[in-house]
CSV table of C-alpha atoms and ligand atoms in Angstrom, one decimal:
chain,number,residue,atom,x,y,z
A,75,MET,CA,-50.7,29.7,7.1
A,76,PHE,CA,-48.2,30.9,4.6
A,77,PHE,CA,-44.5,30.4,5.4
A,78,THR,CA,-41.4,32.1,4.0
A,79,HIS,CA,-38.7,30.6,6.2
A,80,ALA,CA,-37.6,27.3,7.8
A,81,LEU,CA,-35.0,26.7,10.4
A,82,THR,CA,-33.3,23.3,10.4
A,83,ARG,CA,-30.1,21.7,11.9
A,84,ARG,CA,-27.9,19.0,10.3
A,85,PRO,CA,-27.9,15.8,12.2
A,86,GLY,CA,-24.7,15.1,14.1
A,87,ARG,CA,-22.5,12.0,13.9
A,88,ASP,CA,-23.8,11.0,17.3
A,89,LEU,CA,-27.5,10.9,16.3
A,90,ALA,CA,-27.8,7.3,17.4
A,91,ALA,CA,-27.3,8.4,21.0
A,92,GLY,CA,-30.6,10.3,21.0
A,93,LEU,CA,-33.7,9.3,22.9
A,94,THR,CA,-35.9,6.6,21.3
A,95,THR,CA,-38.5,4.0,22.0
A,96,ALA,CA,-38.9,2.8,18.4
A,97,ASN,CA,-36.9,-0.5,18.4
A,98,LEU,CA,-36.2,-0.1,14.7
A,99,GLY,CA,-32.5,-0.4,14.8
A,100,VAL,CA,-29.6,2.0,14.8
A,101,PRO,CA,-29.7,5.0,12.4
A,102,ASP,CA,-27.1,5.2,9.7
A,103,TYR,CA,-25.4,8.6,9.7
A,104,PRO,CA,-24.7,8.9,5.9
A,105,ALA,CA,-28.2,7.7,5.1
A,106,ALA,CA,-29.7,10.2,7.6
A,107,LEU,CA,-27.7,13.0,6.1
A,108,ALA,CA,-29.0,12.1,2.6
A,109,GLN,CA,-32.6,12.1,3.9
A,110,PHE,CA,-32.0,15.4,5.6
A,111,ASP,CA,-30.6,16.9,2.4
A,112,ALA,CA,-33.7,15.7,0.5
A,113,TYR,CA,-35.9,17.2,3.2
A,114,VAL,CA,-34.2,20.6,2.9
A,115,ASP,CA,-34.6,20.4,-0.9
A,116,ALA,CA,-38.3,19.7,-0.5
A,117,LEU,CA,-38.7,22.7,1.8
A,118,THR,CA,-36.9,24.9,-0.7
A,119,GLY,CA,-39.1,23.5,-3.4
A,120,CYS,CA,-42.1,24.7,-1.4
A,121,GLY,CA,-40.8,28.3,-1.6
A,122,LEU,CA,-39.0,28.5,1.8
A,123,THR,CA,-35.7,30.1,2.5
A,124,VAL,CA,-34.1,27.4,4.6
A,125,THR,CA,-31.5,28.2,7.3
A,126,VAL,CA,-29.4,25.1,8.1
A,127,LEU,CA,-27.6,25.3,11.4
A,128,ASP,CA,-24.4,23.2,12.0
A,129,ALA,CA,-24.8,19.9,13.9
A,130,LEU,CA,-24.6,20.3,17.6
A,131,GLU,CA,-22.3,17.6,18.7
A,132,GLY,CA,-23.1,16.2,22.2
A,133,HIS,CA,-26.8,16.9,21.6
A,134,PRO,CA,-27.9,13.9,19.5
A,135,ASP,CA,-31.5,15.0,19.2
A,136,ALA,CA,-30.7,18.6,18.3
A,137,HIS,CA,-31.7,18.2,14.6
A,138,PHE,CA,-35.3,17.7,15.8
A,139,VAL,CA,-35.6,21.5,16.0
A,140,GLU,CA,-39.4,21.6,16.0
A,141,ASP,CA,-39.4,20.8,19.7
A,142,THR,CA,-37.3,23.8,20.7
A,143,ALA,CA,-39.7,26.6,19.7
A,144,VAL,CA,-43.2,27.7,18.7
A,145,VAL,CA,-43.0,30.4,16.1
A,146,THR,CA,-46.0,32.5,15.1
A,147,PRO,CA,-46.0,35.6,12.8
A,148,GLU,CA,-45.8,37.8,15.9
A,149,VAL,CA,-43.4,36.0,18.4
A,150,ALA,CA,-41.0,33.1,18.8
A,151,VAL,CA,-41.7,31.2,22.0
A,152,VAL,CA,-38.5,29.3,22.9
A,153,THR,CA,-39.5,26.1,24.8
A,154,ASN,CA,-38.2,24.3,27.9
A,155,PRO,CA,-38.1,20.8,26.4
A,156,GLY,CA,-39.5,18.1,28.6
A,157,ALA,CA,-36.6,15.7,28.3
A,158,ALA,CA,-33.6,16.7,30.5
A,159,ALA,CA,-31.2,15.6,27.8
A,160,ARG,CA,-32.7,18.1,25.3
A,161,LYS,CA,-33.0,21.3,27.4
A,162,ALA,CA,-29.7,22.8,26.3
A,163,GLU,CA,-30.7,22.7,22.6
A,164,VAL,CA,-32.7,25.9,23.0
A,165,GLU,CA,-29.7,28.2,23.4
A,166,THR,CA,-28.6,28.2,19.8
A,167,ILE,CA,-32.2,28.1,18.6
A,168,GLU,CA,-33.0,31.3,20.5
A,169,THR,CA,-30.0,33.0,18.9
A,170,ALA,CA,-31.1,31.9,15.5
A,171,LEU,CA,-34.7,33.0,15.9
A,172,ALA,CA,-33.8,36.3,17.5
A,173,SER,CA,-33.0,37.7,14.0
A,174,PHE,CA,-36.6,37.0,12.9
A,175,ARG,CA,-38.8,37.6,15.9
A,176,GLU,CA,-39.1,38.8,19.4
A,177,THR,CA,-38.4,35.8,21.6
A,178,VAL,CA,-40.0,34.7,24.8
A,179,ARG,CA,-39.1,31.7,27.0
A,180,ILE,CA,-41.1,28.9,28.6
A,181,LYS,CA,-39.8,28.7,32.2
A,182,SER,CA,-39.5,25.8,34.6
A,183,PRO,CA,-41.5,24.1,36.1
A,184,GLY,CA,-43.3,24.6,32.8
A,185,THR,CA,-42.2,22.3,30.0
A,186,VAL,CA,-43.2,22.3,26.3
A,187,ASP,CA,-42.0,20.4,23.3
A,188,GLY,CA,-43.0,22.1,20.0
A,189,GLY,CA,-44.0,18.7,18.7
A,190,ASP,CA,-47.0,19.0,20.9
A,191,VAL,CA,-48.2,22.3,19.5
A,192,LEU,CA,-50.4,22.5,16.4
A,193,MET,CA,-51.3,26.0,15.1
A,194,MET,CA,-54.6,26.1,13.3
A,195,GLY,CA,-54.7,29.7,12.2
A,196,LYS,CA,-55.4,31.7,15.4
A,197,HIS,CA,-56.4,28.6,17.4
A,198,VAL,CA,-53.7,26.5,19.0
A,199,LEU,CA,-54.0,22.9,20.1
A,200,ILE,CA,-51.6,21.8,22.8
A,201,GLY,CA,-51.0,18.2,23.6
A,202,LEU,CA,-50.2,17.3,27.2
A,203,SER,CA,-47.6,14.6,27.1
A,204,ASP,CA,-44.6,13.2,28.9
A,205,ARG,CA,-42.8,16.3,27.4
A,206,THR,CA,-45.4,19.0,27.7
A,207,ASN,CA,-47.0,19.7,31.1
A,208,ALA,CA,-50.0,21.8,32.1
A,209,GLU,CA,-47.9,24.7,33.4
A,210,GLY,CA,-45.9,24.8,30.1
A,211,ALA,CA,-49.2,24.8,28.2
A,212,LEU,CA,-50.5,27.7,30.4
A,213,GLN,CA,-47.4,29.8,29.9
A,214,LEU,CA,-47.5,29.2,26.1
A,215,GLY,CA,-51.2,29.9,25.9
A,216,ASN,CA,-50.9,33.1,27.9
A,217,VAL,CA,-48.1,34.4,25.6
A,218,LEU,CA,-50.2,33.6,22.5
A,219,ALA,CA,-53.4,35.0,24.0
A,220,ASP,CA,-51.7,38.4,24.1
A,221,PHE,CA,-51.5,38.2,20.3
A,222,GLY,CA,-55.2,37.2,19.9
A,223,TYR,CA,-54.9,33.4,19.8
A,224,THR,CA,-57.2,31.0,21.6
A,225,TRP,CA,-55.9,27.7,22.8
A,226,ALA,CA,-57.0,24.3,24.1
A,227,THR,CA,-55.2,21.3,25.6
A,228,LEU,CA,-55.8,17.6,25.1
A,229,PRO,CA,-54.0,14.5,26.4
A,230,VAL,CA,-51.5,12.8,24.1
A,231,ALA,CA,-53.0,9.3,24.4
A,232,ALA,CA,-50.6,7.7,21.9
A,233,GLY,CA,-47.2,8.4,20.4
A,234,LEU,CA,-44.4,10.7,21.6
A,235,HIS,CA,-46.0,14.0,20.7
A,236,PHE,CA,-49.4,15.3,19.6
A,237,LYS,CA,-48.1,15.9,16.1
A,238,SER,CA,-46.8,12.4,15.9
A,239,SER,CA,-50.5,11.6,15.2
A,240,VAL,CA,-52.4,14.8,14.2
A,241,ASN,CA,-51.5,17.5,11.7
A,242,ALA,CA,-53.1,20.1,9.5
A,243,VAL,CA,-53.5,19.1,5.8
A,244,ALA,CA,-55.6,22.1,4.9
A,245,ASP,CA,-56.7,25.3,6.7
A,246,ASP,CA,-59.7,23.5,8.3
A,247,THR,CA,-58.7,19.9,7.9
A,248,LEU,CA,-56.8,17.6,10.2
A,249,LEU,CA,-55.0,14.3,9.3
A,250,THR,CA,-55.5,12.2,12.5
A,251,THR,CA,-55.1,8.8,13.8
A,252,GLU,CA,-58.2,7.1,15.2
A,253,THR,CA,-57.0,7.7,18.8
A,254,PHE,CA,-57.5,11.4,18.6
A,255,ALA,CA,-60.4,11.6,16.1
A,256,ASP,CA,-63.2,11.9,18.5
A,257,HIS,CA,-61.7,14.3,21.0
A,258,PRO,CA,-63.9,17.4,21.5
A,259,ALA,CA,-60.9,19.7,21.0
A,260,LEU,CA,-60.8,18.5,17.4
A,261,ALA,CA,-64.6,18.8,16.9
A,262,GLY,CA,-64.6,21.9,14.7
A,263,TYR,CA,-62.4,20.5,11.9
A,264,HIS,CA,-62.8,18.3,8.9
A,265,LYS,CA,-60.9,15.1,9.5
A,266,ILE,CA,-59.1,12.5,7.4
A,267,LEU,CA,-58.4,9.3,9.3
A,268,VAL,CA,-55.2,7.4,9.3
A,269,VAL,CA,-55.7,3.7,9.7
A,270,PRO,CA,-53.8,2.1,12.6
A,271,GLU,CA,-51.3,0.3,10.4
A,272,GLU,CA,-50.2,3.6,8.9
A,273,ALA,CA,-50.1,5.7,12.1
A,274,TYR,CA,-46.7,7.1,11.3
A,275,ALA,CA,-48.2,8.8,8.3
A,276,GLY,CA,-50.1,11.1,10.7
A,277,ASN,CA,-46.9,13.1,10.8
A,278,THR,CA,-47.5,14.7,7.4
A,279,LEU,CA,-46.4,18.3,6.7
A,280,LEU,CA,-48.5,21.0,5.0
A,281,ILE,CA,-46.3,23.8,3.5
A,282,ASN,CA,-47.8,26.5,1.3
A,283,GLY,CA,-50.3,24.2,-0.4
A,284,HIS,CA,-47.9,21.3,-0.7
A,285,LEU,CA,-48.1,18.1,1.4
A,286,ILE,CA,-44.9,16.3,2.4
A,287,MET,CA,-45.5,12.8,3.6
A,288,PRO,CA,-43.4,9.8,4.4
A,289,ILE,CA,-43.1,7.0,1.8
A,290,GLY,CA,-44.7,3.6,2.4
A,291,PHE,CA,-48.3,4.6,3.4
A,292,PRO,CA,-50.5,4.0,0.4
A,293,ASP,CA,-53.9,4.2,2.1
A,294,THR,CA,-53.1,7.6,3.6
A,295,ARG,CA,-51.6,8.8,0.3
A,296,LYS,CA,-54.8,7.9,-1.5
A,297,LYS,CA,-56.9,9.8,1.0
A,298,LEU,CA,-54.7,12.9,0.8
A,299,GLN,CA,-54.7,12.8,-3.0
A,300,ALA,CA,-58.4,13.7,-2.8
A,301,LEU,CA,-57.4,17.1,-1.5
A,302,GLY,CA,-55.9,17.9,-4.9
A,303,LYS,CA,-52.6,19.3,-3.5
A,304,PRO,CA,-49.2,18.3,-4.8
A,305,ILE,CA,-47.7,15.5,-2.6
A,306,ILE,CA,-44.0,15.2,-2.1
A,307,MET,CA,-42.9,11.8,-0.8
A,308,LEU,CA,-39.8,11.5,1.4
A,309,ASP,CA,-38.0,8.6,3.0
A,310,THR,CA,-37.6,9.4,6.8
A,311,CYS,CA,-36.7,5.9,7.9
A,312,GLU,CA,-33.4,6.9,9.6
A,313,PHE,CA,-35.3,9.5,11.7
A,314,ARG,CA,-38.1,7.2,12.5
A,315,LYS,CA,-35.6,4.9,14.2
A,316,MET,CA,-35.2,7.8,16.7
A,317,ASP,CA,-39.0,8.6,17.1
A,318,GLY,CA,-38.7,11.5,14.6
A,319,GLY,CA,-40.4,12.4,11.4
A,320,LEU,CA,-41.2,15.2,9.0
A,321,THR,CA,-42.5,17.9,11.2
A,322,CYS,CA,-39.7,17.5,13.8
A,323,LEU,CA,-36.9,18.4,11.4
A,324,SER,CA,-37.8,22.1,11.0
A,325,LEU,CA,-39.4,25.2,12.4
A,326,ARG,CA,-41.6,26.8,9.7
A,327,PHE,CA,-42.5,30.5,9.9
B,541,LIG,C1,-36.9,12.7,21.2
B,541,LIG,O1,-37.3,11.7,21.8
B,541,LIG,O2,-37.0,13.8,21.7
B,541,LIG,C2,-36.4,12.6,19.8
B,541,LIG,N1,-35.6,11.4,19.7
B,541,LIG,C3,-37.5,12.6,18.8
B,541,LIG,C4,-38.1,14.0,18.7
B,541,LIG,C5,-39.2,14.0,17.7
B,541,LIG,N2,-39.8,15.3,17.6
B,541,LIG,C6,-41.0,15.5,17.2
B,541,LIG,O3,-41.8,14.6,17.0
B,541,LIG,N3,-41.4,16.8,17.2
């Protein structure tokens, strides 16, 4: 997929009040801002025009914008995030996306977090997780089917979201942790395996032929180098403390 735009949001001063299971300590606000700025620079370097929304104080996970929408070339599906504390984030995202695409909403009792949705061309893999339920997946799948997409679900057996563990690194190639590697829904793709000690590196981002990956995962880096794509390394440690990573910080379209 070729992208021209990204939508992001600056972290707020209250980012440490967000949801987390990581047990990696409290994120440092100035350090998070520096990591966010480097991320925006990397997206710009991949040729994207990046919209940066203002921080949404009172919504400490709101910079993880990926969870609030699924954007295809034809439509922007605004989600109903699975965590009660995150539902209100979608209002400003819908407004921002409306200038780019027709928008459609996932409605309760359906819930979807965009972090569970992986677009592989015209096929969409949807992880069923604590955040994304079967009704939400059905609503999303039905909207996308109207535009010629096929879709499949699979259980998120580890990690917060499906894309915490599995991401595209080429049109037909997935980077995946061992947990997901043998699932039949992934059978048609080439796979590069992330070793368990480097599971966080499964959250690597492919943008217009560039790979953006987190620092500190040498085995995964070596495997990705074999693809011959430029690799941009970013420090995401402040976001990791809040269960976040590279894909969560933007919507690409
Ligand atoms: C949350 O628990 O919702 C946030 N603290 C982290 C969201 C990360 N989003 C993503 O992986 N797509």
